[in-house]
XYZ file of N, CA and C in Angstrom:
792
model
N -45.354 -10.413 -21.355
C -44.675 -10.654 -22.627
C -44.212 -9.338 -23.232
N -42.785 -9.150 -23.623
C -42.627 -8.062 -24.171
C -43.451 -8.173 -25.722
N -43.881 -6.691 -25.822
C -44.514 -6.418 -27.142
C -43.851 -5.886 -28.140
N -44.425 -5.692 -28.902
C -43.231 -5.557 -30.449
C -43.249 -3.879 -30.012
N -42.127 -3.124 -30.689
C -41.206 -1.831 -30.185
C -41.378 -0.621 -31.630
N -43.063 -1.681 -31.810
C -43.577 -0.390 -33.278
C -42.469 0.214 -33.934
N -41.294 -0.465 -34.535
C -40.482 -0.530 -35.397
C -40.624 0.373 -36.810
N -39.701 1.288 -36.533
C -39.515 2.319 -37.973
C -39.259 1.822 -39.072
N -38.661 0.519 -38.931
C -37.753 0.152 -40.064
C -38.731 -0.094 -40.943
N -38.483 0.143 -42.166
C -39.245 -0.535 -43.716
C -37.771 -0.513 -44.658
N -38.750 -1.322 -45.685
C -37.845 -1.538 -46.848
C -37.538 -0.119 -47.382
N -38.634 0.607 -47.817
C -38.132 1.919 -48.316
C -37.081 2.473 -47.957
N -36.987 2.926 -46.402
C -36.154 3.714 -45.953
C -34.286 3.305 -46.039
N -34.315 1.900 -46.556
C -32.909 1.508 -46.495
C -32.121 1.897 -47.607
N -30.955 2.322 -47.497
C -29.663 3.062 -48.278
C -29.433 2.049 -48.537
N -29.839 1.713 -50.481
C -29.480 0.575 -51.231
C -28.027 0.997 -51.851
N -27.464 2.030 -51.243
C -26.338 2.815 -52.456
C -24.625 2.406 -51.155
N -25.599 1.575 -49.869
C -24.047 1.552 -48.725
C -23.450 0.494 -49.544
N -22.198 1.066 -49.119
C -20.404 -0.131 -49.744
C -19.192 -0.105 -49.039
N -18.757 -1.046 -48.927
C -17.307 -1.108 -48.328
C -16.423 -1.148 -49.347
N -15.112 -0.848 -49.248
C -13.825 -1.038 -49.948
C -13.600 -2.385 -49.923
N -12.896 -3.323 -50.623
C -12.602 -4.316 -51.233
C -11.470 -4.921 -49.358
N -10.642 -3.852 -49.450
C -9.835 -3.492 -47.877
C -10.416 -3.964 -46.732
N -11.487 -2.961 -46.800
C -12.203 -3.145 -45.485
C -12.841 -3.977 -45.408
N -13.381 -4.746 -46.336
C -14.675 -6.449 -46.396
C -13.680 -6.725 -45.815
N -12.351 -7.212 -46.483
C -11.570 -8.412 -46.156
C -10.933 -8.494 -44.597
N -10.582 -7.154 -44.167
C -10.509 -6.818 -42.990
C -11.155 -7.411 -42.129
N -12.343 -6.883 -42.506
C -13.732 -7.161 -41.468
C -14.109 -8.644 -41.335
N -14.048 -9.232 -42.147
C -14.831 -10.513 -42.321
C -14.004 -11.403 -41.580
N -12.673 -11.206 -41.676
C -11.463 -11.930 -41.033
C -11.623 -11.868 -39.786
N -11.934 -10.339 -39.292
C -12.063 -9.948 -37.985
C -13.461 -10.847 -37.331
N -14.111 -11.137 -38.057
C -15.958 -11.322 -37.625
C -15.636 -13.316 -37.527
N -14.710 -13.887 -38.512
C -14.648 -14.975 -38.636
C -13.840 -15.420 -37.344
N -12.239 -15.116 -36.636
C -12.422 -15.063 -35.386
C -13.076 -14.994 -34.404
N -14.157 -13.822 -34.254
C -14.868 -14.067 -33.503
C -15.891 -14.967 -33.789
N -16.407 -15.601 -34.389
C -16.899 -16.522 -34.308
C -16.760 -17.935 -33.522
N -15.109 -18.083 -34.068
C -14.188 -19.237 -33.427
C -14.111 -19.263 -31.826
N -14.399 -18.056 -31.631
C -14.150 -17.820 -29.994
C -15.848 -17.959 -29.003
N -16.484 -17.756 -30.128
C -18.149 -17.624 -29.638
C -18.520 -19.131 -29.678
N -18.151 -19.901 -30.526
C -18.419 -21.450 -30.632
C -17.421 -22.001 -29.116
N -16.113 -21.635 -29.255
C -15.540 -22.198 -28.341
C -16.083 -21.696 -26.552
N -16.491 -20.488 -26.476
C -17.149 -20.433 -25.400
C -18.845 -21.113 -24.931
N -19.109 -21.289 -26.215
C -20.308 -22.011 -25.897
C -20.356 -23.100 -25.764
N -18.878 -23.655 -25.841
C -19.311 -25.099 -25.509
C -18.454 -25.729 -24.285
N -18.375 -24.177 -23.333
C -18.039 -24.349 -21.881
C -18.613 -23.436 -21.116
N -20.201 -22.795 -21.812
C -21.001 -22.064 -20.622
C -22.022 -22.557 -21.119
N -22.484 -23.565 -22.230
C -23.763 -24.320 -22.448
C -24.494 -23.069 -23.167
N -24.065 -21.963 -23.039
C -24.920 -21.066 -23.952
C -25.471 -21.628 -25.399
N -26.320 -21.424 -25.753
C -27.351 -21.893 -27.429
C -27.929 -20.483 -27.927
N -27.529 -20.641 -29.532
C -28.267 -19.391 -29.992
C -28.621 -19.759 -31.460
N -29.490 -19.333 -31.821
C -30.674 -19.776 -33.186
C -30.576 -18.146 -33.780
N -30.071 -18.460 -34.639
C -29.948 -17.101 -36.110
C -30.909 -17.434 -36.989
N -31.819 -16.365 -37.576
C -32.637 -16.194 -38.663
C -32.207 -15.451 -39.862
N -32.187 -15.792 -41.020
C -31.753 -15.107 -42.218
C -32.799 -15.452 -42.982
N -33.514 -14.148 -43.144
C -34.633 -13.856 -43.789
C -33.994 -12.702 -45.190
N -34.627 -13.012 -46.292
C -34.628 -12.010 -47.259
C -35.177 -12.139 -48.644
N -34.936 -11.223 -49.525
C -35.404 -11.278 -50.857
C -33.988 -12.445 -51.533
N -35.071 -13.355 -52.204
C -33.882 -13.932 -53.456
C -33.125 -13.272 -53.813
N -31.738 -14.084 -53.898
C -30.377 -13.530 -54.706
C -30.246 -12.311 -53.455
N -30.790 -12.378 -52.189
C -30.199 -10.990 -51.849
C -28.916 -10.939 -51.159
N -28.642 -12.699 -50.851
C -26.984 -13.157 -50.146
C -26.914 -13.958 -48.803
N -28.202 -14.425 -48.520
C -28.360 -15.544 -47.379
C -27.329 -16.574 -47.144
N -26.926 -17.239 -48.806
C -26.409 -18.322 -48.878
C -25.002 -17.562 -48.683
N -24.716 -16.897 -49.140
C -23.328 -15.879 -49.114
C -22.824 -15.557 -47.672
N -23.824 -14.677 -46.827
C -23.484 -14.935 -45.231
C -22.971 -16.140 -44.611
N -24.150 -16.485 -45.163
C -24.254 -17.932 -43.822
C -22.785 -18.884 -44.491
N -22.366 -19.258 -45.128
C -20.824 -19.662 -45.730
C -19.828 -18.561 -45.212
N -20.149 -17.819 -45.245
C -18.961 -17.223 -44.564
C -18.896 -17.176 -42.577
N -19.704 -17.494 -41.963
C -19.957 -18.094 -40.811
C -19.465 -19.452 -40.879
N -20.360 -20.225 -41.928
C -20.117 -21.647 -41.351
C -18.613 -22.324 -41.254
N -17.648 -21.483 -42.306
C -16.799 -22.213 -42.769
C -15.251 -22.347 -41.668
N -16.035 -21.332 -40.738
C -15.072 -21.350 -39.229
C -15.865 -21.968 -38.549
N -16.513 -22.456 -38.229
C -17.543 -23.272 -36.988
C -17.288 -24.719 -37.675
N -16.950 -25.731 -35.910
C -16.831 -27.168 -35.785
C -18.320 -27.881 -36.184
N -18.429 -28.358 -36.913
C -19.950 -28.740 -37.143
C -20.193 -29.202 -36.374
N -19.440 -30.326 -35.379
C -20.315 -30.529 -33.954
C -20.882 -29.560 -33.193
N -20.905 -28.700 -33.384
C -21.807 -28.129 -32.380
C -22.037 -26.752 -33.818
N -22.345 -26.580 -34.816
C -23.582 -26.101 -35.955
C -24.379 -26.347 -36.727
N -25.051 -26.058 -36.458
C -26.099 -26.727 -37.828
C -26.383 -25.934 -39.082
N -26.399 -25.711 -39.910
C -27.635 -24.702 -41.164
C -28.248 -25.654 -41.139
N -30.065 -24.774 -40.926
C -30.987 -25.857 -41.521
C -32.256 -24.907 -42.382
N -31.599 -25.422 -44.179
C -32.323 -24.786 -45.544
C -33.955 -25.240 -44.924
N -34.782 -24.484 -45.115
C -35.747 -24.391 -44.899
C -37.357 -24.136 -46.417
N -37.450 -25.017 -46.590
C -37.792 -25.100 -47.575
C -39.963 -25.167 -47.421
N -40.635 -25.395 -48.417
C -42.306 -25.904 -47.886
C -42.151 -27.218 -47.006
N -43.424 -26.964 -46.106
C -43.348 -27.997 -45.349
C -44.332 -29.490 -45.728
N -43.270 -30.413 -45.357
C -44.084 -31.680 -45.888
C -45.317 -31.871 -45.674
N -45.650 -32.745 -46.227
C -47.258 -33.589 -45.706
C -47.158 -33.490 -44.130
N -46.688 -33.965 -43.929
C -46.225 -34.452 -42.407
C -46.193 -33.490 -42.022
N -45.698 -32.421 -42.081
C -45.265 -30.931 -41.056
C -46.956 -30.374 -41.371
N -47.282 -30.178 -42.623
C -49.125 -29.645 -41.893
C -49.890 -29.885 -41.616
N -49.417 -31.451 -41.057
C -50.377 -31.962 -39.826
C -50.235 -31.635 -38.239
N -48.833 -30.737 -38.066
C -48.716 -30.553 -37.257
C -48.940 -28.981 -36.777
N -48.824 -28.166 -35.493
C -48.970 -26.567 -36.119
C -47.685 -26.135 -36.544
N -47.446 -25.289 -37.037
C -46.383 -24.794 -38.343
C -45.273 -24.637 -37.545
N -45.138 -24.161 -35.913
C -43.685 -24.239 -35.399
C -42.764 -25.402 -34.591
N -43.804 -26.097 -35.205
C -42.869 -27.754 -34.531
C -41.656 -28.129 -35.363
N -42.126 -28.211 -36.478
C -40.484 -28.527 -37.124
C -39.851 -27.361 -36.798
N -39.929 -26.431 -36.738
C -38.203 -25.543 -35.798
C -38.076 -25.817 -34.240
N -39.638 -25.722 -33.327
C -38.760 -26.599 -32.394
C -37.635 -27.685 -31.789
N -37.843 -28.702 -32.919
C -36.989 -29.933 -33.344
C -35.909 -29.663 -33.589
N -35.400 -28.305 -34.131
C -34.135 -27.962 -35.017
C -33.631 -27.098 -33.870
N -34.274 -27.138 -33.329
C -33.657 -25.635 -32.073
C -32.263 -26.360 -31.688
N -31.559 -25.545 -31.131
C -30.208 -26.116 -30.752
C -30.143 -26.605 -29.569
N -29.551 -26.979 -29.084
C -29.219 -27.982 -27.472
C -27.794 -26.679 -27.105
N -27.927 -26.957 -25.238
C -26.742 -26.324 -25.025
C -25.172 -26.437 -25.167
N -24.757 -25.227 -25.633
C -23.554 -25.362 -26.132
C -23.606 -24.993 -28.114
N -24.807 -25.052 -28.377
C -24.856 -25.307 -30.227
C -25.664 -23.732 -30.773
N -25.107 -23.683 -32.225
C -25.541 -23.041 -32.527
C -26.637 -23.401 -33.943
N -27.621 -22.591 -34.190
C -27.935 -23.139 -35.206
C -28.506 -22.238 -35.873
N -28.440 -22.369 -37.203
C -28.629 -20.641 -38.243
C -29.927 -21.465 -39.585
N -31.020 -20.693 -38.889
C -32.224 -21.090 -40.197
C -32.069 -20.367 -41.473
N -31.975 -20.786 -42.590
C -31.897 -20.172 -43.756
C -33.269 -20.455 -44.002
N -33.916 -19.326 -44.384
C -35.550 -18.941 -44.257
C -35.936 -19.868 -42.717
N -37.384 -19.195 -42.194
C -37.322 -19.910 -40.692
C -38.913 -19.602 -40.634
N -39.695 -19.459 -39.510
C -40.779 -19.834 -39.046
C -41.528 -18.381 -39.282
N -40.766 -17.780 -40.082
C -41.264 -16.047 -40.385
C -42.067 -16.667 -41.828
N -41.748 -17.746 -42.680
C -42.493 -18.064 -43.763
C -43.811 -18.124 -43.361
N -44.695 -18.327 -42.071
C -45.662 -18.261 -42.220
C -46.273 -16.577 -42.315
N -45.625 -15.578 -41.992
C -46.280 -14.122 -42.378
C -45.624 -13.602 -43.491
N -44.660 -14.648 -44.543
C -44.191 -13.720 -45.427
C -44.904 -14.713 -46.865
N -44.065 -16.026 -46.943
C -44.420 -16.400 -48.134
C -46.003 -16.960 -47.882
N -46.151 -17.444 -47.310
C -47.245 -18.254 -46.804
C -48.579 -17.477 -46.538
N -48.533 -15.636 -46.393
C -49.158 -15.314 -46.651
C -49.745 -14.374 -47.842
N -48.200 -14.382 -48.648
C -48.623 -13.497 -49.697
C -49.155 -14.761 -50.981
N -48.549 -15.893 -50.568
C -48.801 -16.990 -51.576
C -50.586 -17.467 -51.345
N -51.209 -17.580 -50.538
C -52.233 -18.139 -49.997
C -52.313 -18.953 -49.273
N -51.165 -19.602 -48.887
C -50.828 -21.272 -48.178
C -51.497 -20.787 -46.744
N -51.296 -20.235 -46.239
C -52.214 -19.692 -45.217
C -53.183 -18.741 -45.150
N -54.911 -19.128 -44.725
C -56.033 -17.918 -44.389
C -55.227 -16.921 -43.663
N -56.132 -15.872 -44.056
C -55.660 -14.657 -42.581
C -55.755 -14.823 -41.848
N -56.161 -15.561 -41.096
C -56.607 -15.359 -39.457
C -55.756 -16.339 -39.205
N -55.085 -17.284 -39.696
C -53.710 -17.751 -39.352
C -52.527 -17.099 -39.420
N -52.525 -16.579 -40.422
C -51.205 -15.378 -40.880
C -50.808 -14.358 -39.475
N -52.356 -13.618 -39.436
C -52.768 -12.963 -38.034
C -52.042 -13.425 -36.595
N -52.900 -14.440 -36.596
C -52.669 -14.893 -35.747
C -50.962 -15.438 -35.205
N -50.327 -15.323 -35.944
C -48.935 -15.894 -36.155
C -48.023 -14.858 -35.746
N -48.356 -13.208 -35.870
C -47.350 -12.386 -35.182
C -47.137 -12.852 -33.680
N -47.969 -12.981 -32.944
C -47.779 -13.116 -31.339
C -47.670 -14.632 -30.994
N -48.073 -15.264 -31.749
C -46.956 -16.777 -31.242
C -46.008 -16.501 -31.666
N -45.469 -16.178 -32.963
C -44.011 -15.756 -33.416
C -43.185 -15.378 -32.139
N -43.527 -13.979 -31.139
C -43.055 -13.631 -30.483
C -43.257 -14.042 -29.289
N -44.537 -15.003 -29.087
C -44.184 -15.266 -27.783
C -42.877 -16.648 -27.694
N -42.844 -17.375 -28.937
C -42.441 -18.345 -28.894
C -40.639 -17.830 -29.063
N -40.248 -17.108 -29.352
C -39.294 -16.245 -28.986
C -39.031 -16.050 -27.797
N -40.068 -14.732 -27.145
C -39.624 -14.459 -25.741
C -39.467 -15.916 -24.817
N -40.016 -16.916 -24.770
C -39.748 -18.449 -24.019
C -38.444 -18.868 -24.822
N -37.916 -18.627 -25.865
C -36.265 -19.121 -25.660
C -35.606 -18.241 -25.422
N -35.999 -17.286 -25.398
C -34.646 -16.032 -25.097
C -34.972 -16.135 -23.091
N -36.258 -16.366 -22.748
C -36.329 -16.396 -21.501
C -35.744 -17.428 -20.846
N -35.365 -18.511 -21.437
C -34.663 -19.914 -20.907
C -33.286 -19.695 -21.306
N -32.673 -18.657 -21.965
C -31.468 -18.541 -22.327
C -30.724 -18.074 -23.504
N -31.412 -18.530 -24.873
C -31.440 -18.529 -25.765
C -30.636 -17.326 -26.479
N -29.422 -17.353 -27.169
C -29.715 -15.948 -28.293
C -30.378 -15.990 -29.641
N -30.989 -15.044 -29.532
C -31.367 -14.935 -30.935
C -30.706 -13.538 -31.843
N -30.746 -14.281 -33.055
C -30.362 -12.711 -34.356
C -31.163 -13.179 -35.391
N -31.966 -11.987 -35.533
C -32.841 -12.205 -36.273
C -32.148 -10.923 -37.966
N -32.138 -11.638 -39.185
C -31.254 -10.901 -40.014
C -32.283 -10.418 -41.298
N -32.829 -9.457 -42.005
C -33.609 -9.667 -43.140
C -32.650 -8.313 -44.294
N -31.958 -9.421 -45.128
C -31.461 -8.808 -46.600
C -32.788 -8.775 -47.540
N -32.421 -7.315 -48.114
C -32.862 -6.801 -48.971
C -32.146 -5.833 -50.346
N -32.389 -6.260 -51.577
C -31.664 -5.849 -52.803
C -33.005 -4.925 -53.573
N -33.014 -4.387 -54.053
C -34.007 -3.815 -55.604
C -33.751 -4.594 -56.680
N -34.833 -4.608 -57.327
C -35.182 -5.365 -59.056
C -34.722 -5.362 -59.440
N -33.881 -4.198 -60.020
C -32.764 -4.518 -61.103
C -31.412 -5.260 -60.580
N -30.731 -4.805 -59.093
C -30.023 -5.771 -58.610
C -30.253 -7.338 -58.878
N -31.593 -7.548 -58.334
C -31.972 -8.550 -58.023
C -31.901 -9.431 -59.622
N -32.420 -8.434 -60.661
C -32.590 -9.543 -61.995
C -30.906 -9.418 -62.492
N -29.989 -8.574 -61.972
C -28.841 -9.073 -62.495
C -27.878 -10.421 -61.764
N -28.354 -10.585 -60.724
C -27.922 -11.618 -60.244
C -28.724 -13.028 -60.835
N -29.793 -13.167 -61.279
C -30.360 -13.541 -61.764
C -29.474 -14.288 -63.007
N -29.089 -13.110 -63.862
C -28.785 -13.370 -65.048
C -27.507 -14.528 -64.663
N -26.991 -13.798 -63.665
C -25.312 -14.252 -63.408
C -25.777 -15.906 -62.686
N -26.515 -16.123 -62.666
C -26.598 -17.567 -61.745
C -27.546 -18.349 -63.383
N -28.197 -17.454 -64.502
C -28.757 -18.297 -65.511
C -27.461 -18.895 -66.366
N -26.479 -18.045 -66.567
C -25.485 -18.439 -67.174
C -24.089 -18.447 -66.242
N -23.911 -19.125 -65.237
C -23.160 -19.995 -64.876
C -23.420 -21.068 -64.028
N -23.178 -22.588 -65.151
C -23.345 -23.730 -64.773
C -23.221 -24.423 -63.015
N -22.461 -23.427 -62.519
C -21.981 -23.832 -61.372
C -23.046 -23.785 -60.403
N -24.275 -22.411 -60.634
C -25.095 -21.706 -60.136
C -26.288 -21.923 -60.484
N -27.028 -22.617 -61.429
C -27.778 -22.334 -62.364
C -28.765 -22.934 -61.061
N -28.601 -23.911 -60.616
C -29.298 -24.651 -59.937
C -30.247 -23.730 -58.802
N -29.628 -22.578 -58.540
C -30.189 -21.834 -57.478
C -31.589 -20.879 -58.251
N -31.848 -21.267 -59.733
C -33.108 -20.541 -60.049
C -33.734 -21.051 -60.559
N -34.912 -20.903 -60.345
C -36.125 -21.505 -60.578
C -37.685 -20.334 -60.835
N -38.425 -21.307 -61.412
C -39.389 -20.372 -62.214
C -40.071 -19.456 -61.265
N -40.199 -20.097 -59.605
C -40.793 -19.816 -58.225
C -40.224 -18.189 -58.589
N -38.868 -17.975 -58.270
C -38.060 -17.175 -57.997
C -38.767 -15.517 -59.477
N -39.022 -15.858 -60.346
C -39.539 -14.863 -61.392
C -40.404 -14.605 -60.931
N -41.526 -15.612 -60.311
C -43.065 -15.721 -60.204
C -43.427 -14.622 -58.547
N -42.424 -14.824 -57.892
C -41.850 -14.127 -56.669
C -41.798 -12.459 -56.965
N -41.153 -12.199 -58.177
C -40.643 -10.869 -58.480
C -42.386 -10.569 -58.799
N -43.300 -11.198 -59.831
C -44.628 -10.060 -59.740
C -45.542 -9.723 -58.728
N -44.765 -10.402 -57.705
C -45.641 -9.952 -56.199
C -44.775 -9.526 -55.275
N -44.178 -8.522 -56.107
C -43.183 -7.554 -54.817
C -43.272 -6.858 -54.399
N -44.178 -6.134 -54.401
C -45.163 -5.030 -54.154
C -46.078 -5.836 -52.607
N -46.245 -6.887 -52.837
C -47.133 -7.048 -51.885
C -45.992 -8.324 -50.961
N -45.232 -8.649 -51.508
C -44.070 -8.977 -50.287
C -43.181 -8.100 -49.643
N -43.124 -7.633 -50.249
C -43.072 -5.936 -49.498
C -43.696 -4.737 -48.328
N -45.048 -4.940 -48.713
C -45.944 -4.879 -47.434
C -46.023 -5.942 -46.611
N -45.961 -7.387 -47.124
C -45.703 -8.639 -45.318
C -44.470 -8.011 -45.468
N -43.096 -7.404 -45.320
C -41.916 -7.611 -44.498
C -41.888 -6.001 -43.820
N -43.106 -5.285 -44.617
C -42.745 -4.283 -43.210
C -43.851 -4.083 -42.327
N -44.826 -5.401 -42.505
C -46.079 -5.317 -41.342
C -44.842 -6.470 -40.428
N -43.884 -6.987 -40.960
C -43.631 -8.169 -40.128
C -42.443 -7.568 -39.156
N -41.941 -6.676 -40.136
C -40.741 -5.656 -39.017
C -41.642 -4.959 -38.016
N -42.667 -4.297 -38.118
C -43.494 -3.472 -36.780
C -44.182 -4.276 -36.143
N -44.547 -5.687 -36.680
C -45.370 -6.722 -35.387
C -44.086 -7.696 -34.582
N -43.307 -7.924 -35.050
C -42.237 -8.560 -34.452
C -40.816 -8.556 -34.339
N -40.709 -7.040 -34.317
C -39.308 -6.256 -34.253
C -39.827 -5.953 -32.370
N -38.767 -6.962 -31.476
C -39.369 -6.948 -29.851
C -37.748 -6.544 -29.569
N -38.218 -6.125 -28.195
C -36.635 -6.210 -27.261
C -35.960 -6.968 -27.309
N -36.576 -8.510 -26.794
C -35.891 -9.281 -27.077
C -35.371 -10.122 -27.866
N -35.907 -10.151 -29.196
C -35.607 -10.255 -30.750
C -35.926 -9.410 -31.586
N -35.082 -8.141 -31.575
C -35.123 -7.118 -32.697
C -34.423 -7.848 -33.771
N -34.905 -7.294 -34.769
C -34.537 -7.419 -36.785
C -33.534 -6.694 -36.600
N -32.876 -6.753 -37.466
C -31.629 -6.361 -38.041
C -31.867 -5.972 -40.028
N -32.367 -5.247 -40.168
C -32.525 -4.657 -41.791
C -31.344 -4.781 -42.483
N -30.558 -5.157 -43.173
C -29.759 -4.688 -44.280
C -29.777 -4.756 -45.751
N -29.560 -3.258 -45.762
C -29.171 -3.257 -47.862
C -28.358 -4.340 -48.160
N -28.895 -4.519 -49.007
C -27.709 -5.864 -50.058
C -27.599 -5.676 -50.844
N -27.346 -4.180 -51.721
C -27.475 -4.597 -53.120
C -25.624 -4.641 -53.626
N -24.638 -4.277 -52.206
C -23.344 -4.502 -52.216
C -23.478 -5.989 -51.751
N -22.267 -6.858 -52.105
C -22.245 -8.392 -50.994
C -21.849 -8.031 -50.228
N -20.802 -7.067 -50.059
C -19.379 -7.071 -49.101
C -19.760 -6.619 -48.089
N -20.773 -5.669 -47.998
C -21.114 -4.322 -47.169
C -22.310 -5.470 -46.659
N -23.145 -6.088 -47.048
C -24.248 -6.937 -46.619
C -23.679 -7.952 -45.689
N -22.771 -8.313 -46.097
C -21.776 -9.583 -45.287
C -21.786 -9.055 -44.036
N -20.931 -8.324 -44.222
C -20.350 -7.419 -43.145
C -21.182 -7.030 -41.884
N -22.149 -6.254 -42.345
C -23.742 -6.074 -41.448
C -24.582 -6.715 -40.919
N -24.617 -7.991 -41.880
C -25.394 -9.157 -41.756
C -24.509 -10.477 -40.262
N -23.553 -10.149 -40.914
C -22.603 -11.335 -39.655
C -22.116 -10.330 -38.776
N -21.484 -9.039 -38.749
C -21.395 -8.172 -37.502
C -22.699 -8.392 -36.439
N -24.082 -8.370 -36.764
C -25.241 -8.322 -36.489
C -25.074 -9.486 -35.633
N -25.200 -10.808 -36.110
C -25.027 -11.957 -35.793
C -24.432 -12.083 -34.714
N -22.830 -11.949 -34.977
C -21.878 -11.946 -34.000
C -22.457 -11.169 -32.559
N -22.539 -10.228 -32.818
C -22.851 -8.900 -31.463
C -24.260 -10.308 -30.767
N -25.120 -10.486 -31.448
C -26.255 -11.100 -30.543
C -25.982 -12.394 -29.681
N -25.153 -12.974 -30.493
C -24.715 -14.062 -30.118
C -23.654 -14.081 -28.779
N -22.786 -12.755 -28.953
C -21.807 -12.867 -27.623
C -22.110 -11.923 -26.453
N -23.186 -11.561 -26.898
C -23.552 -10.345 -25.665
C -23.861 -11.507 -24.365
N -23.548 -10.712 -23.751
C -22.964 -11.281 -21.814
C -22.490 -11.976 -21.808
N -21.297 -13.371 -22.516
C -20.590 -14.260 -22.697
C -19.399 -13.910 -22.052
N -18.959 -14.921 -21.509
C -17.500 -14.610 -21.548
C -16.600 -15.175 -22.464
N -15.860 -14.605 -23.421
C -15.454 -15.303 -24.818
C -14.060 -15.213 -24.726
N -13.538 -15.406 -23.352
C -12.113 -15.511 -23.246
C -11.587 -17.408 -23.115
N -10.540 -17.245 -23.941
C -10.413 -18.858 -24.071
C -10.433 -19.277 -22.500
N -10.476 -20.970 -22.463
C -10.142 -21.322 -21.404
C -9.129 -21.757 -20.989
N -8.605 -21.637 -19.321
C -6.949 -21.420 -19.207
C -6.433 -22.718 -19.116
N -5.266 -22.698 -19.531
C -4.618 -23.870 -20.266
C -4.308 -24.670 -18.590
N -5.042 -26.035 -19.091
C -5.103 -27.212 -17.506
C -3.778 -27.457 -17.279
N -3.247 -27.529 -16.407
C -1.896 -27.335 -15.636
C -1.357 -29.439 -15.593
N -2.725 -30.167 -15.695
C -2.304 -31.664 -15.470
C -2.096 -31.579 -17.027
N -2.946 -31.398 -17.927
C -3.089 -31.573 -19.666
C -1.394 -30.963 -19.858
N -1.048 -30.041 -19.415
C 0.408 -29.254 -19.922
C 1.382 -30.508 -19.733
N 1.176 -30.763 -17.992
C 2.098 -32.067 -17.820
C 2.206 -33.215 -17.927
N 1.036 -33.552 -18.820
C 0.886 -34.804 -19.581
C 2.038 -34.772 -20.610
N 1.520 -33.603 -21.834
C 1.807 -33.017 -22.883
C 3.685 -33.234 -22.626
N 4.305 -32.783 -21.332
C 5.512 -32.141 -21.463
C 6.052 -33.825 -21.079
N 5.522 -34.634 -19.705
C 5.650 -36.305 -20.265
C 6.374 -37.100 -21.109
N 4.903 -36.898 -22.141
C 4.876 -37.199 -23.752
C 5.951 -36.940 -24.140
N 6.262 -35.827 -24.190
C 7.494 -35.256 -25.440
C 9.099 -35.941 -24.711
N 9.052 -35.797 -23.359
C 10.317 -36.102 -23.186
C 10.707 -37.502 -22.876
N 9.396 -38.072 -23.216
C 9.560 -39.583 -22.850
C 9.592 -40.399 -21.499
């Protein structure tokens, strides 16, 4: 089993001050949203499957990425699946069965908004899990990884991160507009006095399960544009590495159907 790659990354060390030009987002994102179109369309003529993780601090732009992905992808073959506490029902079972279930089939892609990392982040700074489950959860985490990436699988694993004051001005901007309001809740305040110690689970969780074959991907967020950008560049690259993402060549009977048709 590959082992985790004792990972430098922490929250500290990330440049909360990176930005793109207004130019270059729009550039980029255009550029990243194509490729997307071409990564869906090849996967659903080499059976390739790949499962994205978007992990981060509230308000740090999960929902913001992942819309800007989804809104080029055929939903037949994507899923988002919001990931929320698990039912009655799910903790009767052990904690990574409901994402087994959600895993994608070949040809599909599917992008967890929060994912099976809640058991070493919220789940252990909240109490919902003893330690010795929490513990115990880095190396199934990864072994249960290395067995889909070993059957085929891509994975991108993504974790946004903003600072406090970022974080409470977005805050403000989602308390007073109606459109938004819905995305805060008292959880989300109650979250901010234990940041200090969600902070230590996400950089014990970057050095126990930052592996070869599913490395993290860190990004600042306290820009959107520049987070977008990093966050779905990231994505993209994991998803098409060894693919061949050249369309497929136009069927020579389908043309002369087509030409048929038209002339009657």
């Amino acid at each position: 089993m590959n082992k985790p790659t004792g990972s430098s990354q922490q929250l500290s060390k990330l440049d909360l001050t990176a930005r793109v030009s207004s130019k270059d987002y729009q550039a980029g994102i255009a550029d990243l949203q194509t490729r997307f179109i071409k990564i869906q369309q090849a996967y659903l003529k080499t059976g390739d499957a790949g499962a994205v993780v978007f992990e981060g601090w509230d308000a740090a732009g999960k929902g913001g990425a992942i819309r800007r992905m989804a809104s080029v992808m055929d939903p037949r073959g994507f899923r988002v699946w919001p990931i929320g506490a698990p039912t009655p029902e799910d903790a009767r079972k052990h904690y990574l069965a409901r994402f087994w279930e959600r895993l994608p089939k070949t040809g599909e892609i599917a992008v967890f908004d929060r994912s099976w990392y809640g058991r070493v982040l919220v789940e252990r700074v909240e109490g919902l899990a003893d330690e010795a489950a929490w513990r115990r959860a880095y190396d199934e985490i990864n072994m249960f990884e290395k067995m889909l990436v070993d059957k085929g699988m891509h994975i991108a694993k993504v974790f946004l991160y903003i600072d406090r004051d970022e974080q409470l001005k977005r805050f403000e901007k989602r308390l007073h507009d109606p459109l938004k309001r819905w995305k805060l809740s008292f959880e989300d305040f109650r979250n901010r006095a234990k940041w200090d110690e969600y902070e230590a689970a996400v950089d014990e969780m970057l050095a126990r399960t930052d592996t070869a074959h599913a490395p993290w991907h860190l990004v600042p967020a306290n820009q959107k544009d520049f987070a977008r950008l990093s966050a779905l560049g990231e994505v993209a690259g994991r998803l098409a590495a060894g693919v061949d993402l050249a369309p497929r060549p136009l069927d020579p009977e389908l043309e002369a159907r087509f030409k048929a048709e038209i002339t009657g």
